[in-house]
Short mmCIF file of C-alpha atoms in Angstrom, two decimals:
data_model
loop_
_atom_site.label_atom_id
_atom_site.label_comp_id
_atom_site.label_asym_id
_atom_site.label_seq_id
_atom_site.Cartn_x
_atom_site.Cartn_y
_atom_site.Cartn_z
CA MET A 1 -0.04 0.00 0.24
CA ALA A 2 1.34 3.44 -1.04
CA LEU A 3 1.96 5.78 2.03
CA ALA A 4 0.54 8.64 0.20
CA ASN A 5 -2.88 6.78 0.35
CA LEU A 6 -2.77 6.78 4.00
CA LYS A 7 -4.73 9.60 5.60
CA ARG A 8 -4.96 10.35 9.38
CA LEU A 9 -8.63 9.53 9.97
CA ASP A 10 -9.73 12.54 11.96
CA ARG A 11 -8.45 14.80 9.55
CA LEU A 12 -9.54 13.14 6.48
CA LEU A 13 -12.99 13.39 7.86
CA CYS A 14 -12.67 17.06 8.95
CA ASN A 15 -11.18 17.72 5.18
CA LEU A 16 -14.01 16.23 3.48
CA GLY A 17 -16.50 18.51 5.38
CA LEU A 18 -18.21 15.69 7.26
CA CYS A 19 -17.63 17.15 10.70
CA THR A 20 -15.45 19.76 12.46
CA ARG A 21 -12.25 19.15 14.57
CA GLY A 22 -14.40 19.61 17.72
CA ASN A 23 -17.02 17.02 16.96
CA VAL A 24 -15.57 14.11 15.11
CA TRP A 25 -15.71 11.78 17.76
CA LYS A 26 -19.37 12.55 18.31
CA PHE A 27 -19.93 12.28 14.64
CA VAL A 28 -18.20 8.79 14.54
CA ARG A 29 -20.35 7.42 17.51
CA THR A 30 -23.54 8.82 16.01
CA ASN A 31 -22.66 7.42 12.68
CA ASP A 32 -22.19 3.71 11.39
CA LEU A 33 -18.46 4.65 10.78
CA LYS A 34 -16.24 1.60 10.31
CA VAL A 35 -12.69 0.88 9.60
CA ARG A 36 -12.02 -2.56 7.92
CA GLY A 37 -15.34 -3.53 8.92
CA GLU A 38 -14.83 -2.57 12.59
CA LYS A 39 -16.42 0.32 14.46
CA LEU A 40 -13.96 2.45 16.54
CA LYS A 41 -13.67 1.90 19.98
CA LYS A 42 -11.79 4.95 21.54
CA ILE A 43 -10.76 8.17 20.68
CA LYS A 44 -7.15 7.39 20.16
CA ASP A 45 -8.47 5.25 17.24
CA LEU A 46 -9.10 8.62 15.50
CA GLU A 47 -5.14 9.23 14.89
CA GLN A 48 -4.44 5.99 13.00
CA LYS A 49 -3.43 6.49 9.47
CA ILE A 50 -6.04 4.72 7.18
CA ASP A 51 -6.27 4.38 3.41
CA PRO A 52 -9.76 5.75 2.53
CA GLN A 53 -10.90 2.84 0.89
CA HIS A 54 -11.00 1.07 3.78
CA ILE A 55 -13.58 3.21 5.43
CA THR A 56 -17.45 2.94 5.26
CA LEU A 57 -20.17 5.36 6.31
CA ASN A 58 -23.51 3.90 6.58
CA GLY A 59 -22.55 0.91 4.94
CA GLU A 60 -21.12 2.86 1.75
CA PRO A 61 -17.78 3.77 1.02
CA ILE A 62 -16.88 7.39 1.82
CA PRO A 63 -17.91 9.35 -1.47
CA TYR A 64 -15.86 12.22 -3.12
CA VAL A 65 -12.54 11.28 -1.11
CA GLN A 66 -10.41 13.01 -3.90
CA ASP A 67 -10.07 16.77 -4.52
CA LEU A 68 -13.27 17.48 -6.11
CA HIS A 69 -13.61 19.35 -9.33
CA ILE A 70 -17.23 19.97 -10.68
CA MET A 71 -19.42 21.47 -13.24
CA LEU A 72 -22.49 23.39 -12.18
CA ASN A 73 -25.55 24.86 -14.17
CA LYS A 74 -25.95 28.05 -12.07
CA PRO A 75 -29.72 29.06 -12.08
CA VAL A 76 -30.43 32.97 -12.15
CA GLY A 77 -30.66 34.33 -8.71
CA TYR A 78 -28.10 32.49 -7.16
CA VAL A 79 -24.83 34.83 -6.05
CA CYS A 80 -20.89 33.43 -6.69
CA THR A 81 -20.06 33.81 -3.09
CA ARG A 82 -19.08 31.85 0.35
CA VAL A 83 -20.65 34.73 2.17
CA ARG A 84 -24.34 34.70 2.61
CA GLU A 85 -24.90 38.47 2.95
CA GLN A 86 -28.65 38.26 3.72
CA LYS A 87 -30.60 35.82 5.17
CA ASP A 88 -32.84 35.07 2.09
CA GLN A 89 -29.68 35.16 -0.18
CA LYS A 90 -29.18 32.41 -2.52
CA ILE A 91 -25.76 31.12 -2.88
CA LEU A 92 -23.79 28.76 -5.21
CA TYR A 93 -23.28 26.36 -2.29
CA ASP A 94 -27.23 25.98 -1.58
CA LEU A 95 -27.27 23.84 -4.64
CA LEU A 96 -24.64 21.27 -3.38
CA PRO A 97 -24.33 18.73 -0.72
CA ALA A 98 -23.56 20.47 2.56
CA PRO A 99 -20.30 18.90 3.24
CA PHE A 100 -18.64 20.45 -0.25
CA PHE A 101 -19.08 23.67 1.36
CA ARG A 102 -16.77 22.94 4.66
CA ARG A 103 -14.17 20.95 2.38
CA ASN A 104 -10.37 21.81 3.07
CA PRO A 105 -8.84 22.86 0.66
CA PRO A 106 -11.91 24.99 0.04
CA LEU A 107 -14.18 24.36 -3.11
CA VAL A 108 -14.06 27.68 -4.88
CA SER A 109 -15.39 28.68 -8.26
CA ALA A 110 -12.99 29.43 -11.23
CA GLY A 111 -14.63 32.71 -12.19
CA ARG A 112 -17.82 34.18 -11.61
CA LEU A 113 -21.31 34.65 -13.48
CA ASP A 114 -23.64 37.71 -11.83
CA LYS A 115 -26.63 36.98 -10.05
CA TRP A 116 -28.92 37.18 -13.04
CA ALA A 117 -26.99 35.43 -15.38
CA SER A 118 -27.11 31.41 -15.50
CA GLY A 119 -24.88 28.67 -17.03
CA LEU A 120 -21.65 27.04 -16.63
CA LEU A 121 -19.37 27.63 -13.39
CA ILE A 122 -16.45 25.18 -12.83
CA MET A 123 -15.74 24.62 -8.94
CA SER A 124 -12.61 23.04 -7.97
CA GLN A 125 -10.38 22.41 -5.08
CA SER A 126 -7.20 22.53 -7.00
CA GLY A 127 -5.69 25.95 -7.38
CA GLU A 128 -3.73 25.11 -10.13
CA ILE A 129 -7.11 24.30 -12.22
CA VAL A 130 -8.59 27.55 -10.97
CA HIS A 131 -5.59 29.57 -12.10
CA ARG A 132 -5.62 27.80 -15.29
CA LEU A 133 -9.31 28.86 -15.97
CA THR A 134 -8.86 32.61 -14.90
CA THR A 135 -5.73 33.64 -16.20
CA PRO A 136 -5.81 35.59 -19.53
CA HIS A 137 -4.46 34.27 -22.62
CA LYS A 138 -3.61 35.00 -26.15
CA ARG A 139 -6.59 34.79 -28.45
CA THR A 140 -6.10 31.06 -29.32
CA GLY A 141 -9.75 30.28 -28.77
CA VAL A 142 -8.91 27.76 -26.01
CA PHE A 143 -9.83 29.94 -23.21
CA GLY A 144 -12.81 31.53 -24.93
CA LYS A 145 -15.78 31.75 -22.85
CA VAL A 146 -18.78 31.49 -24.54
CA TYR A 147 -22.37 33.10 -23.94
CA LEU A 148 -25.89 32.60 -25.53
CA VAL A 149 -27.43 35.99 -25.43
CA LYS A 150 -31.01 37.27 -25.96
CA VAL A 151 -31.01 40.83 -26.45
CA GLN A 152 -33.56 43.40 -26.25
CA LYS A 153 -33.51 45.14 -29.27
CA PRO A 154 -33.57 44.07 -32.93
CA LEU A 155 -29.88 43.50 -34.20
CA THR A 156 -28.58 46.01 -36.73
CA GLY A 157 -26.13 43.51 -38.48
CA ARG A 158 -23.16 45.54 -37.45
CA GLU A 159 -22.33 43.93 -34.26
CA PRO A 160 -19.83 41.07 -35.35
CA LYS A 161 -17.45 43.49 -37.08
CA ILE A 162 -17.69 45.91 -34.07
CA PHE A 163 -17.22 43.07 -31.53
CA GLY A 164 -14.23 41.45 -33.80
CA SER A 165 -12.22 44.40 -34.43
CA GLY A 166 -12.59 45.99 -30.90
CA GLU A 167 -13.24 49.20 -33.04
CA ILE A 168 -16.35 51.51 -33.35
CA THR A 169 -16.87 52.49 -36.86
CA HIS A 170 -20.47 53.64 -36.73
CA PHE A 171 -20.90 56.76 -34.84
CA SER A 172 -24.79 57.17 -35.26
CA CYS A 173 -25.52 54.72 -32.11
CA PHE A 174 -23.48 57.00 -30.09
CA PHE A 175 -25.79 59.94 -30.51
CA GLN A 176 -28.89 57.87 -30.14
CA ASN A 177 -27.68 56.58 -27.00
CA LEU A 178 -25.49 59.16 -25.46
CA TYR A 179 -26.22 58.85 -21.89
CA ILE A 180 -25.39 55.02 -21.97
CA TYR A 181 -22.04 55.51 -23.74
CA ALA A 182 -21.38 58.39 -21.03
CA ILE A 183 -21.98 55.88 -18.53
CA LEU A 184 -20.23 52.46 -19.83
CA PHE A 185 -17.49 53.50 -22.30
CA TYR A 186 -15.88 56.11 -24.22
CA ILE A 187 -13.78 56.03 -27.66
CA ASP A 188 -10.03 56.81 -27.43
CA TYR A 189 -8.16 58.45 -29.94
CA LYS A 190 -7.75 55.14 -32.19
CA GLY A 191 -11.48 54.60 -32.32
CA GLU A 192 -11.07 51.55 -29.81
CA LEU A 193 -13.96 50.26 -27.78
CA MET A 194 -13.05 51.51 -24.12
CA LEU A 195 -15.33 50.43 -21.05
CA ARG A 196 -15.77 53.43 -18.48
CA SER A 197 -13.18 53.01 -15.57
CA ASP A 198 -10.59 50.91 -17.64
CA THR A 199 -7.70 51.65 -19.01
CA LYS A 200 -7.49 49.25 -22.06
CA PRO A 201 -9.67 48.68 -25.13
CA CYS A 202 -11.83 45.55 -25.12
CA HIS A 203 -9.98 42.71 -26.79
CA PRO A 204 -11.57 41.58 -30.15
CA ALA A 205 -14.66 39.11 -29.16
CA LYS A 206 -16.50 36.91 -31.55
CA PHE A 207 -20.10 37.73 -32.10
CA GLU A 208 -22.47 35.23 -33.82
CA ILE A 209 -25.99 35.89 -34.69
CA ILE A 210 -28.08 32.70 -33.95
CA ASP A 211 -31.64 33.64 -34.72
CA PRO A 212 -32.16 37.31 -35.45
CA LEU A 213 -35.88 37.05 -35.07
CA GLU A 214 -35.44 35.74 -31.56
CA GLN A 215 -32.59 38.14 -31.40
CA LEU A 216 -30.42 35.43 -29.85
CA VAL A 217 -26.67 35.85 -30.57
CA LYS A 218 -23.46 33.84 -29.39
CA ILE A 219 -20.59 35.73 -27.76
CA THR A 220 -17.27 34.51 -27.09
CA LEU A 221 -14.90 36.59 -24.80
CA TYR A 222 -11.10 35.86 -24.39
CA GLU A 223 -10.82 38.26 -21.42
CA GLY A 224 -12.92 38.84 -18.04
CA ARG A 225 -14.00 42.10 -17.29
CA TYR A 226 -16.86 43.25 -14.85
CA HIS A 227 -20.22 42.64 -16.45
CA GLN A 228 -18.59 42.80 -19.60
CA VAL A 229 -20.95 41.21 -21.88
CA ARG A 230 -23.90 43.85 -20.84
CA ARG A 231 -21.34 46.71 -20.89
CA MET A 232 -20.38 45.87 -24.56
CA LEU A 233 -23.89 45.23 -25.75
CA ALA A 234 -25.04 48.41 -24.22
CA ALA A 235 -22.05 50.20 -25.82
CA VAL A 236 -23.34 49.31 -29.28
CA GLY A 237 -26.82 50.33 -28.20
CA ASN A 238 -28.45 47.15 -26.92
CA HIS A 239 -29.35 45.57 -23.65
CA VAL A 240 -29.06 41.98 -22.32
CA HIS A 241 -32.87 40.03 -21.76
CA SER A 242 -30.84 36.80 -20.66
CA ILE A 243 -27.18 35.14 -20.52
CA GLN A 244 -26.30 31.46 -20.28
CA ARG A 245 -22.58 30.91 -20.41
CA VAL A 246 -22.35 27.43 -22.45
CA ALA A 247 -18.52 26.90 -22.40
CA THR A 248 -15.30 27.63 -20.92
CA GLY A 249 -12.23 26.60 -22.64
CA PRO A 250 -12.59 22.95 -23.29
CA LEU A 251 -15.21 22.46 -21.01
CA GLU A 252 -18.71 22.53 -22.34
CA LEU A 253 -22.26 22.84 -20.31
CA GLY A 254 -23.93 20.30 -22.80
CA ASP A 255 -27.11 18.91 -21.49
CA LEU A 256 -26.46 19.25 -17.72
CA PRO A 257 -29.85 20.42 -16.27
CA VAL A 258 -30.33 23.91 -14.64
CA GLY A 259 -29.55 23.68 -10.77
CA HIS A 260 -27.33 20.38 -11.23
CA TRP A 261 -23.98 19.35 -10.86
CA ARG A 262 -21.55 16.63 -11.81
CA GLU A 263 -17.86 15.80 -11.22
CA LEU A 264 -15.47 16.46 -13.89
CA THR A 265 -14.38 13.74 -15.74
CA GLN A 266 -10.64 12.56 -15.70
CA GLN A 267 -10.19 13.38 -19.58
CA GLU A 268 -11.58 16.88 -18.67
CA VAL A 269 -9.26 17.67 -15.75
CA HIS A 270 -6.45 16.37 -18.38
CA ASN A 271 -7.34 18.70 -20.83
CA VAL A 272 -7.49 21.57 -18.39
CA LEU A 273 -4.21 20.91 -16.68
CA ASN A 274 -2.73 20.60 -20.21
CA LEU A 275 -3.60 23.95 -21.57
CA SER A 276 -0.96 26.26 -22.27
CA LEU A 277 -0.60 29.43 -20.19
CA ILE A 278 1.68 31.07 -23.11
#
C-alpha cells in the first residue's frame, strides 16, 4: 500500500467536510462509520492513518475522497460567493451537498457569473485548475468563454464587425444612446471601444447571430471584465434580456440540467491541466 494513500482518520473526516475538529468523535459515534469493517472503540483510534478505501459510512464507501472538480449549471438568482450577506440570499453552495462547503482545501469557483446570469461554472479544490481557467491568455480560442445571449432590441448586423475589430466605426449609435455611452464607455483617439473606468480597450470578441428574429446571439470573450457582456452590448446600443454561459475553454455545459452539478471527468481535468498558459 502506498504511504501517500494513508490519511489520518480525524483529519480526513474534517477535510471532507463531514464534521469539524471539535465534533469528530461525536460524528463517529452517531454514524455507522467503520474501518476495515470494525467500529472505532476509543478516541485514540482517530489518530490512525488509514487508506480511505477501507472506510465505510452507513454501509457505503465514503464518497468524493479525492479533491473535487465539478461543473455546475447555475440558475438565475444565485450569487457566486461563500458569504451569505442576507438571510434569504441564495448562494452557489445551496445547490451542493452541505459537506462540500466545509471541505479543505475549499471548493471555489473558477470565475464568476452575476446574479442574473445562468450557465456553466467550474468549481475546484485545485488552485492550479482555478488558475488555468481564470488567467488571461492570447486569443487562441482555447480559453474563450462562450455565452448565449438574448438581447432586447433588434440587431443591426454591424455587431460582429464591431466586436471582432474592437473598434467603433458607426457613430450614429453614439448620438442615439448618449447617456449609455457616457456611463459605460468612451472612444479613445484610435477609435477603440473603451469601457468606462478601464485603461485598456476591449480585446476582440466573437459575435455570432444565431436567430435574428428571436434576437439570440452567441458571444465569445477572451478576457474577463466586470459585467463585460452587458457593458459591451450597451455600448452598441442594445441591452441584455438573458445570459447563459455554455462553455469555458475546453469544458462545455452540454445537457446538464439547470441547478444540477456533476464531477469533471478525468479527461476534462487532463484537458484543463494541459492547457498552455502562453
